[in-house]
């Protein structure tokens, strides 16, 4: 079985094309199809860490919503494949994450190094401290630092002020459609 990129040769794409091509891209499995370069348009519709996972969007949604697993950016493609293949029980998913911890940490470090904008320097610092705590085996402290960094970023992005009722206001801001 061969894999063929439907976007090959195209220099522009419509949103319906990206949607349709995504269904084909999601079937790519390097173990089955051999090594292929990521399609040029792939990251317009998908996160690059999904490339080669062969995990469909509906499965990624379940991993994120039901199990609270951050599937965008920081979970390596092979780990996503293993999570999709694991049993439906939450403990089965956690076992995969524990087994994949080194790869997840490596991708987190890589993504953190890509954050070079001055306006997120404080969040990057929180991320670096979270990574240091995680590397030292302090998972709970690392999680708290990561949440603090993300929370600050959410406040910065949404312009929701801190203070009483901020959590509710952040939730409301999260339900808005982009550019509303």
PDB file of C-alpha atoms in Angstrom:
ATOM      1  CA  UNK A   1       0.000   0.000   0.000  1.00  0.00           C
ATOM      2  CA  UNK A   2       1.402   3.381  -0.945  1.00  0.00           C
ATOM      3  CA  UNK A   3       0.683   6.790   0.473  1.00  0.00           C
ATOM      4  CA  UNK A   4      -0.018   9.641  -1.915  1.00  0.00           C
ATOM      5  CA  UNK A   5      -0.204  13.257  -0.785  1.00  0.00           C
ATOM      6  CA  UNK A   6      -3.325  14.797  -2.357  1.00  0.00           C
ATOM      7  CA  UNK A   7      -1.827  18.289  -2.008  1.00  0.00           C
ATOM      8  CA  UNK A   8       1.261  17.464  -4.097  1.00  0.00           C
ATOM      9  CA  UNK A   9       1.742  20.014  -6.854  1.00  0.00           C
ATOM     10  CA  UNK A  10      -0.685  22.544  -5.358  1.00  0.00           C
ATOM     11  CA  UNK A  11       0.484  26.029  -4.393  1.00  0.00           C
ATOM     12  CA  UNK A  12      -2.831  27.192  -2.942  1.00  0.00           C
ATOM     13  CA  UNK A  13      -5.629  25.434  -1.105  1.00  0.00           C
ATOM     14  CA  UNK A  14      -9.207  26.137  -0.159  1.00  0.00           C
ATOM     15  CA  UNK A  15     -10.571  25.326   3.285  1.00  0.00           C
ATOM     16  CA  UNK A  16     -12.659  22.427   1.893  1.00  0.00           C
ATOM     17  CA  UNK A  17      -9.516  21.024   0.232  1.00  0.00           C
ATOM     18  CA  UNK A  18      -7.588  21.238   3.514  1.00  0.00           C
ATOM     19  CA  UNK A  19     -10.456  19.442   5.274  1.00  0.00           C
ATOM     20  CA  UNK A  20     -10.608  16.689   2.637  1.00  0.00           C
ATOM     21  CA  UNK A  21      -6.833  16.304   2.396  1.00  0.00           C
ATOM     22  CA  UNK A  22      -6.657  16.053   6.177  1.00  0.00           C
ATOM     23  CA  UNK A  23      -8.730  12.874   6.083  1.00  0.00           C
ATOM     24  CA  UNK A  24      -6.076  11.331   3.829  1.00  0.00           C
ATOM     25  CA  UNK A  25      -3.128  12.777   5.751  1.00  0.00           C
ATOM     26  CA  UNK A  26      -4.535  11.305   8.973  1.00  0.00           C
ATOM     27  CA  UNK A  27      -4.127   7.794   7.546  1.00  0.00           C
ATOM     28  CA  UNK A  28      -0.362   8.137   7.018  1.00  0.00           C
ATOM     29  CA  UNK A  29       1.585   5.641   9.102  1.00  0.00           C
ATOM     30  CA  UNK A  30       5.360   5.498   8.521  1.00  0.00           C
ATOM     31  CA  UNK A  31       5.433   1.855   9.654  1.00  0.00           C
ATOM     32  CA  UNK A  32       3.057   0.980   6.809  1.00  0.00           C
ATOM     33  CA  UNK A  33       3.824   3.577   4.134  1.00  0.00           C
ATOM     34  CA  UNK A  34       7.525   4.236   4.687  1.00  0.00           C
ATOM     35  CA  UNK A  35       9.094   7.617   5.354  1.00  0.00           C
ATOM     36  CA  UNK A  36       7.440  10.630   3.711  1.00  0.00           C
ATOM     37  CA  UNK A  37       7.999  14.353   4.140  1.00  0.00           C
ATOM     38  CA  UNK A  38       5.247  16.311   5.851  1.00  0.00           C
ATOM     39  CA  UNK A  39       3.004  17.911   3.206  1.00  0.00           C
ATOM     40  CA  UNK A  40       3.494  21.636   2.669  1.00  0.00           C
ATOM     41  CA  UNK A  41      -0.085  22.491   3.731  1.00  0.00           C
ATOM     42  CA  UNK A  42      -0.253  20.023   6.620  1.00  0.00           C
ATOM     43  CA  UNK A  43       0.260  22.492   9.444  1.00  0.00           C
ATOM     44  CA  UNK A  44      -2.514  24.730   8.098  1.00  0.00           C
ATOM     45  CA  UNK A  45      -5.016  22.097   9.218  1.00  0.00           C
ATOM     46  CA  UNK A  46      -3.104  19.897  11.662  1.00  0.00           C
ATOM     47  CA  UNK A  47      -0.398  20.147  14.328  1.00  0.00           C
ATOM     48  CA  UNK A  48       2.945  18.874  13.088  1.00  0.00           C
ATOM     49  CA  UNK A  49       3.278  16.337  15.915  1.00  0.00           C
ATOM     50  CA  UNK A  50       0.216  14.515  14.490  1.00  0.00           C
ATOM     51  CA  UNK A  51       2.053  13.739  11.233  1.00  0.00           C
ATOM     52  CA  UNK A  52       2.762  10.039  11.050  1.00  0.00           C
ATOM     53  CA  UNK A  53       0.566   9.096  14.005  1.00  0.00           C
ATOM     54  CA  UNK A  54      -2.247   7.710  11.796  1.00  0.00           C
ATOM     55  CA  UNK A  55      -4.664   8.900  14.489  1.00  0.00           C
ATOM     56  CA  UNK A  56      -7.970  10.305  13.255  1.00  0.00           C
ATOM     57  CA  UNK A  57      -9.280  13.660  14.499  1.00  0.00           C
ATOM     58  CA  UNK A  58     -12.215  12.116  16.394  1.00  0.00           C
ATOM     59  CA  UNK A  59      -9.787   9.965  18.411  1.00  0.00           C
ATOM     60  CA  UNK A  60      -7.593  12.987  19.165  1.00  0.00           C
ATOM     61  CA  UNK A  61     -10.687  14.810  20.403  1.00  0.00           C
ATOM     62  CA  UNK A  62     -11.541  11.946  22.789  1.00  0.00           C
ATOM     63  CA  UNK A  63      -7.957  11.867  24.087  1.00  0.00           C
ATOM     64  CA  UNK A  64      -8.113  15.599  24.784  1.00  0.00           C
ATOM     65  CA  UNK A  65     -11.652  15.943  26.144  1.00  0.00           C
ATOM     66  CA  UNK A  66     -12.223  12.646  27.943  1.00  0.00           C
ATOM     67  CA  UNK A  67      -8.706  11.972  29.196  1.00  0.00           C
ATOM     68  CA  UNK A  68      -7.294  15.522  29.430  1.00  0.00           C
ATOM     69  CA  UNK A  69      -4.266  14.660  27.306  1.00  0.00           C
ATOM     70  CA  UNK A  70      -2.685  17.630  25.529  1.00  0.00           C
ATOM     71  CA  UNK A  71      -2.552  16.243  21.998  1.00  0.00           C
ATOM     72  CA  UNK A  72      -1.386  19.426  20.251  1.00  0.00           C
ATOM     73  CA  UNK A  73       2.302  20.266  19.964  1.00  0.00           C
ATOM     74  CA  UNK A  74       3.798  18.264  22.829  1.00  0.00           C
ATOM     75  CA  UNK A  75       2.740  14.634  22.420  1.00  0.00           C
ATOM     76  CA  UNK A  76       4.995  12.817  19.902  1.00  0.00           C
ATOM     77  CA  UNK A  77       3.305  11.055  16.968  1.00  0.00           C
ATOM     78  CA  UNK A  78       4.347   7.589  18.190  1.00  0.00           C
ATOM     79  CA  UNK A  79       2.889   8.316  21.628  1.00  0.00           C
ATOM     80  CA  UNK A  80      -0.381   9.447  20.019  1.00  0.00           C
ATOM     81  CA  UNK A  81      -0.476   6.146  18.099  1.00  0.00           C
ATOM     82  CA  UNK A  82       0.116   4.209  21.309  1.00  0.00           C
ATOM     83  CA  UNK A  83      -2.569   6.205  23.145  1.00  0.00           C
ATOM     84  CA  UNK A  84      -5.077   5.476  20.363  1.00  0.00           C
ATOM     85  CA  UNK A  85      -4.236   1.771  20.471  1.00  0.00           C
ATOM     86  CA  UNK A  86      -4.353   1.555  24.289  1.00  0.00           C
ATOM     87  CA  UNK A  87      -7.446   0.382  26.106  1.00  0.00           C
ATOM     88  CA  UNK A  88     -10.326   2.804  26.665  1.00  0.00           C
ATOM     89  CA  UNK A  89      -9.671   2.958  30.424  1.00  0.00           C
ATOM     90  CA  UNK A  90      -7.986   6.126  31.673  1.00  0.00           C
ATOM     91  CA  UNK A  91      -5.337   4.078  33.504  1.00  0.00           C
ATOM     92  CA  UNK A  92      -4.354   2.493  30.174  1.00  0.00           C
ATOM     93  CA  UNK A  93      -3.782   5.964  28.723  1.00  0.00           C
ATOM     94  CA  UNK A  94      -1.759   7.048  31.771  1.00  0.00           C
ATOM     95  CA  UNK A  95       0.467   3.967  31.433  1.00  0.00           C
ATOM     96  CA  UNK A  96       1.284   4.972  27.850  1.00  0.00           C
ATOM     97  CA  UNK A  97       2.142   8.497  28.979  1.00  0.00           C
ATOM     98  CA  UNK A  98       4.433   7.220  31.732  1.00  0.00           C
ATOM     99  CA  UNK A  99       6.174   4.869  29.272  1.00  0.00           C
ATOM    100  CA  UNK A 100       6.606   7.782  26.827  1.00  0.00           C
ATOM    101  CA  UNK A 101       7.732  10.349  29.386  1.00  0.00           C
ATOM    102  CA  UNK A 102      11.244  10.857  27.959  1.00  0.00           C
ATOM    103  CA  UNK A 103       9.937  11.516  24.441  1.00  0.00           C
ATOM    104  CA  UNK A 104       7.270  13.870  25.739  1.00  0.00           C
ATOM    105  CA  UNK A 105       9.849  15.792  27.794  1.00  0.00           C
ATOM    106  CA  UNK A 106      12.140  16.070  24.760  1.00  0.00           C
ATOM    107  CA  UNK A 107       9.345  17.502  22.600  1.00  0.00           C
ATOM    108  CA  UNK A 108       8.315  19.897  25.399  1.00  0.00           C
ATOM    109  CA  UNK A 109      11.878  21.198  25.588  1.00  0.00           C
ATOM    110  CA  UNK A 110      12.006  21.617  21.816  1.00  0.00           C
ATOM    111  CA  UNK A 111       8.721  23.541  21.753  1.00  0.00           C
ATOM    112  CA  UNK A 112       9.815  25.702  24.691  1.00  0.00           C
ATOM    113  CA  UNK A 113      13.016  26.617  22.822  1.00  0.00           C
ATOM    114  CA  UNK A 114      10.847  27.820  19.903  1.00  0.00           C
ATOM    115  CA  UNK A 115       9.195  30.407  22.185  1.00  0.00           C
ATOM    116  CA  UNK A 116      11.425  33.410  21.600  1.00  0.00           C
ATOM    117  CA  UNK A 117       8.971  36.334  21.611  1.00  0.00           C
ATOM    118  CA  UNK A 118       9.643  38.876  24.347  1.00  0.00           C
ATOM    119  CA  UNK A 119       5.959  39.201  25.276  1.00  0.00           C
ATOM    120  CA  UNK A 120       5.918  35.617  26.601  1.00  0.00           C
ATOM    121  CA  UNK A 121       9.266  35.720  28.421  1.00  0.00           C
ATOM    122  CA  UNK A 122       7.574  35.209  31.803  1.00  0.00           C
ATOM    123  CA  UNK A 123       5.626  32.209  30.551  1.00  0.00           C
ATOM    124  CA  UNK A 124       8.796  30.726  29.024  1.00  0.00           C
ATOM    125  CA  UNK A 125      10.524  31.152  32.378  1.00  0.00           C
ATOM    126  CA  UNK A 126       7.633  29.322  34.088  1.00  0.00           C
ATOM    127  CA  UNK A 127       7.924  26.609  31.437  1.00  0.00           C
ATOM    128  CA  UNK A 128      11.664  26.257  32.024  1.00  0.00           C
ATOM    129  CA  UNK A 129      11.077  25.952  35.773  1.00  0.00           C
ATOM    130  CA  UNK A 130       8.341  23.390  35.149  1.00  0.00           C
ATOM    131  CA  UNK A 131      10.696  21.367  32.955  1.00  0.00           C
ATOM    132  CA  UNK A 132      13.441  21.519  35.612  1.00  0.00           C
ATOM    133  CA  UNK A 133      11.023  20.314  38.292  1.00  0.00           C
ATOM    134  CA  UNK A 134       9.751  17.544  36.009  1.00  0.00           C
ATOM    135  CA  UNK A 135      13.299  16.429  35.142  1.00  0.00           C
ATOM    136  CA  UNK A 136      14.069  16.263  38.875  1.00  0.00           C
ATOM    137  CA  UNK A 137      11.060  13.977  39.399  1.00  0.00           C
ATOM    138  CA  UNK A 138       8.746  16.563  40.945  1.00  0.00           C
ATOM    139  CA  UNK A 139       5.724  15.977  38.704  1.00  0.00           C
ATOM    140  CA  UNK A 140       3.175  17.770  40.885  1.00  0.00           C
ATOM    141  CA  UNK A 141       5.329  20.896  41.196  1.00  0.00           C
ATOM    142  CA  UNK A 142       5.987  20.802  37.450  1.00  0.00           C
ATOM    143  CA  UNK A 143       2.258  20.600  36.741  1.00  0.00           C
ATOM    144  CA  UNK A 144       1.547  23.582  39.030  1.00  0.00           C
ATOM    145  CA  UNK A 145       4.220  25.690  37.331  1.00  0.00           C
ATOM    146  CA  UNK A 146       2.925  24.713  33.889  1.00  0.00           C
ATOM    147  CA  UNK A 147      -0.630  25.655  34.841  1.00  0.00           C
ATOM    148  CA  UNK A 148       0.572  29.004  36.207  1.00  0.00           C
ATOM    149  CA  UNK A 149       2.370  29.771  32.940  1.00  0.00           C
ATOM    150  CA  UNK A 150      -0.610  28.787  30.807  1.00  0.00           C
ATOM    151  CA  UNK A 151      -2.993  30.740  33.019  1.00  0.00           C
ATOM    152  CA  UNK A 152      -0.887  33.879  32.628  1.00  0.00           C
ATOM    153  CA  UNK A 153      -0.776  33.368  28.873  1.00  0.00           C
ATOM    154  CA  UNK A 154      -4.569  33.013  28.782  1.00  0.00           C
ATOM    155  CA  UNK A 155      -4.993  36.262  30.696  1.00  0.00           C
ATOM    156  CA  UNK A 156      -2.599  37.997  28.290  1.00  0.00           C
ATOM    157  CA  UNK A 157      -4.344  36.634  25.181  1.00  0.00           C
ATOM    158  CA  UNK A 158      -7.910  37.274  26.326  1.00  0.00           C
ATOM    159  CA  UNK A 159      -7.289  40.550  28.185  1.00  0.00           C
ATOM    160  CA  UNK A 160      -9.360  39.121  31.053  1.00  0.00           C
ATOM    161  CA  UNK A 161      -8.207  40.840  34.241  1.00  0.00           C
ATOM    162  CA  UNK A 162      -7.208  38.808  37.260  1.00  0.00           C
ATOM    163  CA  UNK A 163      -9.278  38.997  40.412  1.00  0.00           C
ATOM    164  CA  UNK A 164     -12.590  37.763  41.673  1.00  0.00           C
ATOM    165  CA  UNK A 165     -14.550  35.927  38.978  1.00  0.00           C
ATOM    166  CA  UNK A 166     -11.574  35.696  36.615  1.00  0.00           C
ATOM    167  CA  UNK A 167     -11.987  31.948  36.109  1.00  0.00           C
ATOM    168  CA  UNK A 168     -15.598  32.378  34.944  1.00  0.00           C
ATOM    169  CA  UNK A 169     -14.548  35.215  32.626  1.00  0.00           C
ATOM    170  CA  UNK A 170     -11.759  33.065  31.159  1.00  0.00           C
ATOM    171  CA  UNK A 171     -14.260  30.245  30.586  1.00  0.00           C
ATOM    172  CA  UNK A 172     -16.579  32.665  28.797  1.00  0.00           C
ATOM    173  CA  UNK A 173     -13.707  34.028  26.697  1.00  0.00           C
ATOM    174  CA  UNK A 174     -12.810  30.442  25.755  1.00  0.00           C
ATOM    175  CA  UNK A 175     -16.242  29.841  24.261  1.00  0.00           C
ATOM    176  CA  UNK A 176     -15.979  32.768  21.830  1.00  0.00           C
ATOM    177  CA  UNK A 177     -15.280  32.104  18.185  1.00  0.00           C
ATOM    178  CA  UNK A 178     -11.997  33.511  16.828  1.00  0.00           C
ATOM    179  CA  UNK A 179     -12.157  37.175  15.782  1.00  0.00           C
ATOM    180  CA  UNK A 180     -15.453  37.818  17.612  1.00  0.00           C
TER     181      UNK A 180
END
